Amino acid sequence: MLLTDQHPHNKHITVALLGKPNAGKSTLINYLLGFDLSIVSSKPQTTRNHFHCNFTVDRTEVVLVDTPGVHSSGQELNVRMNGQAIFGSEGVDLNLLLIDCTKDVVSECKNFIKEFKSELTKTWVVFTKADRVENIEQKDFNGFFEKIKEMIPACEKYFVISGKEGTNVHLLTGEICDQAQPGPHLYPDGAVSNKNERFFASEYIREQAFNALKDELPYELAVVVDEYYDAQNKPGQKVDTKISATILVNRPSQRAIVVGAKGSVIKEIGTNARKKIEDMVGNKVHLNLHVKVSPKWFKNNYVLDEIGLPRTQHSKRVWRKRS
Ligand SMILES: Nc1nc2c(ncn2[C@@H]2O[C@H](COP(=O)(O)OP(=O)(O)OP(=O)(O)O)[C@@H](O)[C@H]2O)c(=O)[nH]1
Ligand SMILES: [Mg+2]
């Protein structure tokens, strides 16, 4: 629905951030927004859904699309995550292809294209994590870019940035805003995303589970919000936000790890997630977490739909069993 009463000088641009897992997409988005909206972790495959993250400079609305890192795996969960990256870049005005410059950037790009399985339109390459490279001036980014351009002719230019420290991010922001076209804003002033607080609550629980748990377990874990009651702040009736959520794991042994000795791990996840959700909603939150074994949830159509991952054209037949 088009917002009415728009300022005649409004401009707009939609930009998808694409790349391999762990390239720094969500970190750059949070830096541009000025606060931590999208979840970040040192483990790859943190982001699972595509979603909008918006900011405005003067009268220019920039809608950034965060996407999952594109990777190779036959698992239905991963096929749908790759699908989210493709859906996220459909119809955008500009793609930013983020490549971690501490890695072999040309092979990273080759691997990305192999799995992305869709044609890229107007694209800028963003080499990330510049702060982690010693003697960066000796790196031949012009040469890397030329090789990448041979693989993706839609690439127009490149930037070398640090999304963590903000190096050169202003150059990128300036050029993005220059590309914005006169037109209406998609969102009302102050709306930061197309996803609601319920979605971000489940993300913050999963982020804290990623932080608290080691090794492969985070990939075999999903979070479903069962109940979400907004706070009521009417005169004489003050009720806090109440959230009840389930952490799904694949095996009984994983349940024991997530719960921890005397419930220590689930308590840590709950306390840290609650603080982040309280910062988001701006009031006290009661968070009730459960852990449930849902064997092979990552192949279960109901669970994948529930966590916002619809089928893609590359999807296989998946379990129909209700979890
Ligand atoms: N030193 C440094 N670390 C960075 C930078 N950008 C991201 N990181 C780190 O790299 C890791 C992955 O960052 P994310 O932002 O989650 O990467 P992503 O591309 O969103 O990853 P997925 O969601 O898994 O696709 C985190 O530990 C970040 O702190 C950077 O510019 N410099
Ligand atoms: Mg991410």
Coordinates of C-alpha atoms and ligand atoms in Angstrom, one line a residue:
M1 CA 0.0 0.0 0.0
L2 CA 1.4 3.4 -1.0
L3 CA 1.9 5.9 1.8
T4 CA -0.1 9.0 1.2
D5 CA 1.0 12.7 1.8
Q6 CA 4.6 12.0 0.7
H7 CA 7.1 14.9 0.6
P8 CA 7.6 15.9 -3.1
H9 CA 11.4 15.6 -2.7
N10 CA 11.3 12.0 -1.4
K11 CA 13.8 9.6 -2.9
H12 CA 14.1 5.9 -2.5
I13 CA 16.5 3.0 -3.2
T14 CA 16.4 -0.8 -2.3
V15 CA 19.8 -2.5 -2.0
A16 CA 20.3 -6.2 -1.4
L17 CA 23.4 -7.4 0.5
L18 CA 24.6 -10.7 -0.9
G19 CA 27.6 -13.0 -0.3
K20 CA 28.9 -16.1 1.2
P21 CA 28.1 -16.9 4.9
N22 CA 30.2 -14.9 7.4
A23 CA 31.1 -12.2 4.8
G24 CA 29.9 -9.4 7.1
K25 CA 26.5 -8.6 5.6
S26 CA 24.6 -8.2 8.9
T27 CA 27.5 -6.4 10.5
L28 CA 27.6 -3.8 7.7
I29 CA 23.8 -3.4 8.0
N30 CA 24.0 -2.8 11.7
Y31 CA 26.8 -0.2 11.2
L32 CA 24.7 1.6 8.6
L33 CA 21.6 1.6 10.8
G34 CA 23.5 2.7 13.9
F35 CA 22.2 -0.1 16.1
D36 CA 22.2 -3.9 16.2
L37 CA 19.0 -5.0 14.4
S38 CA 20.3 -8.0 12.5
I39 CA 21.9 -10.9 14.3
V40 CA 25.6 -11.4 14.0
S41 CA 27.8 -14.3 15.1
S42 CA 31.3 -15.6 14.4
K43 CA 29.7 -18.8 13.1
P44 CA 28.6 -19.0 9.4
Q45 CA 25.0 -19.3 8.3
T46 CA 23.6 -17.0 11.1
T47 CA 21.0 -15.1 9.0
R48 CA 18.3 -17.5 7.7
N49 CA 15.6 -15.2 6.3
H50 CA 15.7 -12.2 4.0
F51 CA 14.3 -9.0 5.5
H52 CA 14.3 -5.2 5.1
C53 CA 16.3 -2.9 7.3
N54 CA 15.6 0.8 6.6
F55 CA 17.3 4.1 7.2
T56 CA 16.8 7.6 5.9
V57 CA 19.3 10.3 5.0
D58 CA 17.6 13.7 4.5
R59 CA 14.7 12.7 2.2
T60 CA 16.3 9.6 0.9
E61 CA 15.0 6.2 2.1
V62 CA 17.5 3.4 1.8
V63 CA 16.0 -0.1 2.2
L64 CA 18.7 -2.6 2.8
V65 CA 17.8 -6.3 2.3
D66 CA 19.7 -8.6 4.6
T67 CA 20.0 -12.1 3.1
P68 CA 21.5 -15.5 4.2
G69 CA 25.0 -16.4 3.0
V70 CA 24.8 -18.5 -0.1
H71 CA 26.5 -21.9 0.4
S72 CA 26.6 -25.4 -0.9
S73 CA 24.4 -28.0 0.8
G74 CA 21.7 -30.5 -0.3
Q75 CA 19.9 -30.1 3.0
E76 CA 16.4 -28.6 2.5
L77 CA 16.9 -25.9 5.2
N78 CA 20.0 -24.7 3.3
V79 CA 18.3 -24.9 -0.1
R80 CA 15.5 -22.7 1.2
M81 CA 18.1 -20.3 2.8
N82 CA 19.8 -20.0 -0.6
G83 CA 16.4 -19.3 -2.0
Q84 CA 15.9 -16.5 0.5
A85 CA 19.1 -14.8 -0.9
I86 CA 17.7 -15.0 -4.5
F87 CA 14.2 -13.8 -3.4
G88 CA 15.9 -11.0 -1.5
S89 CA 17.7 -9.7 -4.5
E90 CA 14.6 -9.9 -6.8
G91 CA 13.5 -6.4 -8.1
V92 CA 16.1 -4.4 -6.1
D93 CA 17.8 -1.3 -7.5
L94 CA 21.3 -2.4 -6.5
N95 CA 23.1 -5.5 -5.3
L96 CA 26.1 -5.3 -3.0
L97 CA 28.2 -8.5 -3.3
L98 CA 30.2 -8.7 0.0
I99 CA 33.5 -10.7 -0.1
D100 CA 35.7 -11.2 2.9
C101 CA 39.1 -9.8 1.8
T102 CA 41.0 -12.0 4.3
K103 CA 40.1 -14.9 2.0
D104 CA 40.9 -15.8 -1.7
V105 CA 38.4 -13.3 -3.0
V106 CA 38.3 -14.6 -6.6
S107 CA 37.5 -18.2 -5.5
E108 CA 35.0 -16.9 -2.9
C109 CA 33.2 -15.1 -5.8
K110 CA 33.3 -18.3 -8.0
N111 CA 31.7 -20.3 -5.2
F112 CA 29.1 -17.7 -4.7
I113 CA 28.0 -17.7 -8.3
K114 CA 27.9 -21.5 -8.4
E115 CA 25.3 -21.6 -5.6
F116 CA 23.4 -18.4 -6.3
K117 CA 21.7 -19.9 -9.4
S118 CA 20.2 -16.6 -10.6
E119 CA 21.3 -13.7 -12.8
L120 CA 22.7 -10.6 -10.9
T121 CA 21.5 -7.2 -12.0
K122 CA 23.4 -4.0 -11.2
T123 CA 26.1 -5.0 -8.7
W124 CA 28.8 -3.3 -6.7
V125 CA 31.5 -5.5 -5.0
V126 CA 32.3 -4.7 -1.4
F127 CA 35.5 -6.2 0.0
T128 CA 34.9 -6.5 3.8
K129 CA 37.0 -6.9 6.9
A130 CA 39.8 -4.6 5.7
D131 CA 40.8 -4.0 9.3
R132 CA 42.0 -7.6 9.5
V133 CA 44.4 -7.4 6.6
E134 CA 48.0 -6.3 7.2
N135 CA 49.7 -4.2 4.5
I136 CA 46.3 -3.8 2.7
E137 CA 47.8 -1.3 0.2
Q138 CA 49.8 -4.1 -1.3
K139 CA 46.7 -6.0 -2.3
D140 CA 45.7 -5.7 -5.9
F141 CA 42.0 -5.0 -5.6
N142 CA 41.9 -3.6 -9.1
G143 CA 43.1 -7.0 -10.4
F144 CA 40.7 -8.9 -8.2
F145 CA 37.8 -6.7 -9.4
E146 CA 38.7 -7.3 -13.1
K147 CA 38.6 -11.1 -12.5
I148 CA 35.3 -10.8 -10.7
K149 CA 33.9 -8.6 -13.4
E150 CA 34.7 -11.4 -16.0
M151 CA 32.5 -13.7 -13.9
I152 CA 29.7 -11.1 -13.2
P153 CA 29.5 -8.5 -16.0
A154 CA 26.9 -6.6 -14.0
C155 CA 29.6 -5.5 -11.5
E156 CA 30.2 -1.7 -11.9
K157 CA 32.7 -0.8 -9.1
Y158 CA 34.2 -1.9 -5.9
F159 CA 34.8 -0.6 -2.3
V160 CA 37.2 -1.8 0.4
I161 CA 35.6 -1.4 3.8
S162 CA 35.4 -2.5 7.4
G163 CA 31.8 -2.9 8.5
K164 CA 33.1 -3.4 12.1
E165 CA 35.2 -0.2 12.3
G166 CA 33.3 1.8 9.7
T167 CA 36.4 2.4 7.4
N168 CA 35.2 3.7 4.0
V169 CA 31.5 3.0 4.8
H170 CA 30.7 6.7 4.3
L171 CA 32.0 6.4 0.7
L172 CA 29.6 3.5 0.1
T173 CA 26.7 5.3 1.8
G174 CA 27.2 8.4 -0.3
E175 CA 27.3 6.6 -3.6
I176 CA 24.2 4.5 -2.6
C177 CA 22.3 7.7 -1.8
D178 CA 23.4 9.2 -5.1
Q179 CA 21.7 6.3 -6.9
A180 CA 18.4 6.8 -5.2
Q181 CA 15.6 7.9 -7.6
P182 CA 12.8 10.5 -6.9
G183 CA 9.8 8.5 -5.7
P184 CA 7.7 7.7 -2.7
H185 CA 9.0 6.0 0.5
L186 CA 8.0 2.4 1.1
Y187 CA 7.8 2.8 4.9
P188 CA 6.5 5.4 7.3
D189 CA 9.2 7.5 9.1
G190 CA 10.8 5.5 11.9
A191 CA 9.8 2.0 10.6
V192 CA 13.1 0.0 10.6
S193 CA 12.0 -3.3 9.1
N194 CA 9.3 -5.2 7.3
K195 CA 9.5 -7.9 10.0
N196 CA 7.8 -7.5 13.4
E197 CA 9.0 -7.7 17.0
R198 CA 8.0 -11.3 17.2
F199 CA 10.4 -12.2 14.4
F200 CA 13.3 -10.3 16.0
A201 CA 12.5 -11.9 19.4
S202 CA 13.1 -15.3 17.8
E203 CA 16.2 -14.1 16.1
Y204 CA 17.7 -12.7 19.4
I205 CA 17.0 -16.0 21.1
R206 CA 18.7 -17.9 18.3
E207 CA 21.6 -15.4 18.4
Q208 CA 22.2 -16.0 22.1
A209 CA 22.0 -19.7 21.5
F210 CA 24.7 -19.4 18.8
N211 CA 26.8 -17.5 21.4
A212 CA 26.2 -19.9 24.2
L213 CA 26.7 -23.2 22.2
K214 CA 29.8 -24.4 20.4
D215 CA 30.4 -26.5 17.3
E216 CA 27.7 -27.8 15.0
L217 CA 24.8 -27.5 17.4
P218 CA 23.6 -24.0 16.4
Y219 CA 22.9 -25.3 12.8
E220 CA 20.6 -28.0 14.2
L221 CA 18.6 -25.6 16.3
A222 CA 15.6 -23.4 15.4
V223 CA 13.4 -21.1 17.4
V224 CA 9.7 -20.8 17.2
V225 CA 7.8 -18.1 19.1
D226 CA 4.6 -19.8 20.5
E227 CA 3.0 -16.8 22.2
Y228 CA 3.7 -13.1 22.1
Y229 CA 1.7 -10.6 24.1
D230 CA 2.5 -6.9 23.8
A231 CA 2.9 -4.8 26.9
Q232 CA -0.2 -2.8 27.9
N233 CA 0.5 0.6 29.3
K234 CA -3.0 1.9 29.8
P235 CA -3.7 4.0 32.9
G236 CA -4.2 1.7 35.9
Q237 CA -3.3 -1.3 33.8
K238 CA 0.4 -2.0 33.3
V239 CA 1.2 -5.4 31.8
D240 CA 4.8 -6.4 30.6
T241 CA 5.6 -8.0 27.3
K242 CA 5.2 -11.8 27.6
I243 CA 6.9 -14.2 25.2
S244 CA 6.9 -18.0 25.2
A245 CA 9.2 -19.7 22.7
T246 CA 10.5 -23.1 21.9
I247 CA 14.0 -24.0 20.9
L248 CA 13.9 -27.0 18.6
V249 CA 16.8 -29.4 18.4
N250 CA 17.3 -32.6 16.3
R251 CA 18.4 -35.1 18.9
P252 CA 17.7 -35.8 22.7
S253 CA 21.4 -35.4 23.5
Q254 CA 21.3 -31.9 22.0
R255 CA 18.4 -31.1 24.3
A256 CA 20.6 -31.9 27.3
I257 CA 23.3 -29.6 26.0
V258 CA 20.9 -26.7 25.4
V259 CA 19.4 -27.1 28.9
G260 CA 22.8 -27.5 30.5
A261 CA 23.7 -28.6 34.1
K262 CA 20.8 -27.5 36.4
G263 CA 19.5 -25.4 33.5
S264 CA 22.5 -23.2 33.4
V265 CA 22.8 -22.9 29.6
I266 CA 19.1 -22.2 28.9
K267 CA 19.2 -19.7 31.7
E268 CA 22.1 -17.9 30.1
I269 CA 20.4 -17.9 26.6
G270 CA 17.2 -16.6 28.2
T271 CA 18.7 -13.8 30.3
N272 CA 20.8 -12.5 27.4
A273 CA 18.0 -12.7 24.8
R274 CA 15.5 -11.1 27.3
K275 CA 17.9 -8.1 27.7
K276 CA 18.1 -7.6 23.9
I277 CA 14.3 -7.9 23.5
E278 CA 13.8 -5.4 26.3
D279 CA 16.1 -2.9 24.5
M280 CA 14.0 -3.4 21.3
V281 CA 10.5 -3.1 22.9
G282 CA 11.5 -0.5 25.5
N283 CA 9.8 -2.2 28.5
K284 CA 10.1 -5.2 30.8
V285 CA 9.9 -8.6 29.1
H286 CA 9.0 -12.0 30.6
L287 CA 10.6 -14.7 28.4
N288 CA 9.7 -18.3 28.9
L289 CA 11.9 -20.8 26.9
H290 CA 11.4 -24.5 26.3
V291 CA 13.6 -27.0 24.5
K292 CA 11.9 -29.6 22.4
V293 CA 13.3 -32.5 20.3
S294 CA 11.9 -32.4 16.8
P295 CA 13.8 -35.0 14.8
K296 CA 15.0 -33.7 11.5
W297 CA 13.1 -30.4 11.8
F298 CA 15.3 -29.0 9.0
K299 CA 13.5 -31.3 6.6
N300 CA 10.0 -30.7 8.0
N301 CA 7.8 -28.6 5.9
Y302 CA 5.7 -27.3 8.8
V303 CA 8.7 -26.2 10.8
L304 CA 10.4 -24.6 7.8
D305 CA 7.2 -22.7 6.9
E306 CA 6.8 -21.6 10.5
I307 CA 10.3 -20.1 10.6
G308 CA 9.6 -18.2 7.4
L309 CA 11.4 -20.4 4.8
P310 CA 9.0 -21.2 2.0
R311 CA 9.8 -23.9 -0.7
T312 CA 12.0 -22.9 -3.7
Q313 CA 12.1 -24.2 -7.2
H314 CA 15.2 -26.3 -6.0
S315 CA 13.3 -27.8 -3.0
K316 CA 13.0 -31.5 -2.6
R317 CA 10.1 -33.5 -1.3
V318 CA 10.1 -32.8 2.5
W319 CA 8.5 -34.4 5.5
R320 CA 4.9 -33.5 6.0
K321 CA 4.9 -34.7 9.6
R322 CA 3.6 -32.1 12.1
S323 CA 6.3 -31.4 14.7
Ligands
LIG1 N1 37.3 -7.7 11.9 C1 36.1 -7.7 11.3 N2 35.2 -8.6 11.5 C2 34.0 -8.5 10.9 C3 33.7 -7.5 9.9 N3 32.5 -7.7 9.4 C4 32.0 -8.8 10.1 N4 32.9 -9.3 10.9 C5 32.8 -10.5 11.8 O1 32.5 -11.6 10.9 C6 31.6 -12.5 11.5 C7 30.4 -12.7 10.6 O2 29.7 -11.4 10.5 P1 28.2 -11.4 10.0 O3 27.8 -10.0 9.9 O4 27.3 -12.2 10.9 O5 28.3 -12.1 8.6 P2 27.1 -12.4 7.6 O6 27.6 -12.2 6.2 O7 25.9 -11.7 8.0 O8 27.0 -14.0 7.8 P3 25.7 -14.9 7.6 O9 24.5 -14.3 8.2 O10 26.1 -16.2 8.2 O11 25.5 -15.1 6.1 C8 31.3 -11.9 12.9 O12 32.1 -12.4 13.9 C9 31.6 -10.4 12.7 O13 32.0 -9.7 13.9 C10 34.7 -6.5 9.7 O14 34.6 -5.6 8.9 N5 35.9 -6.6 10.4
MG2 MG 24.0 -12.3 8.5

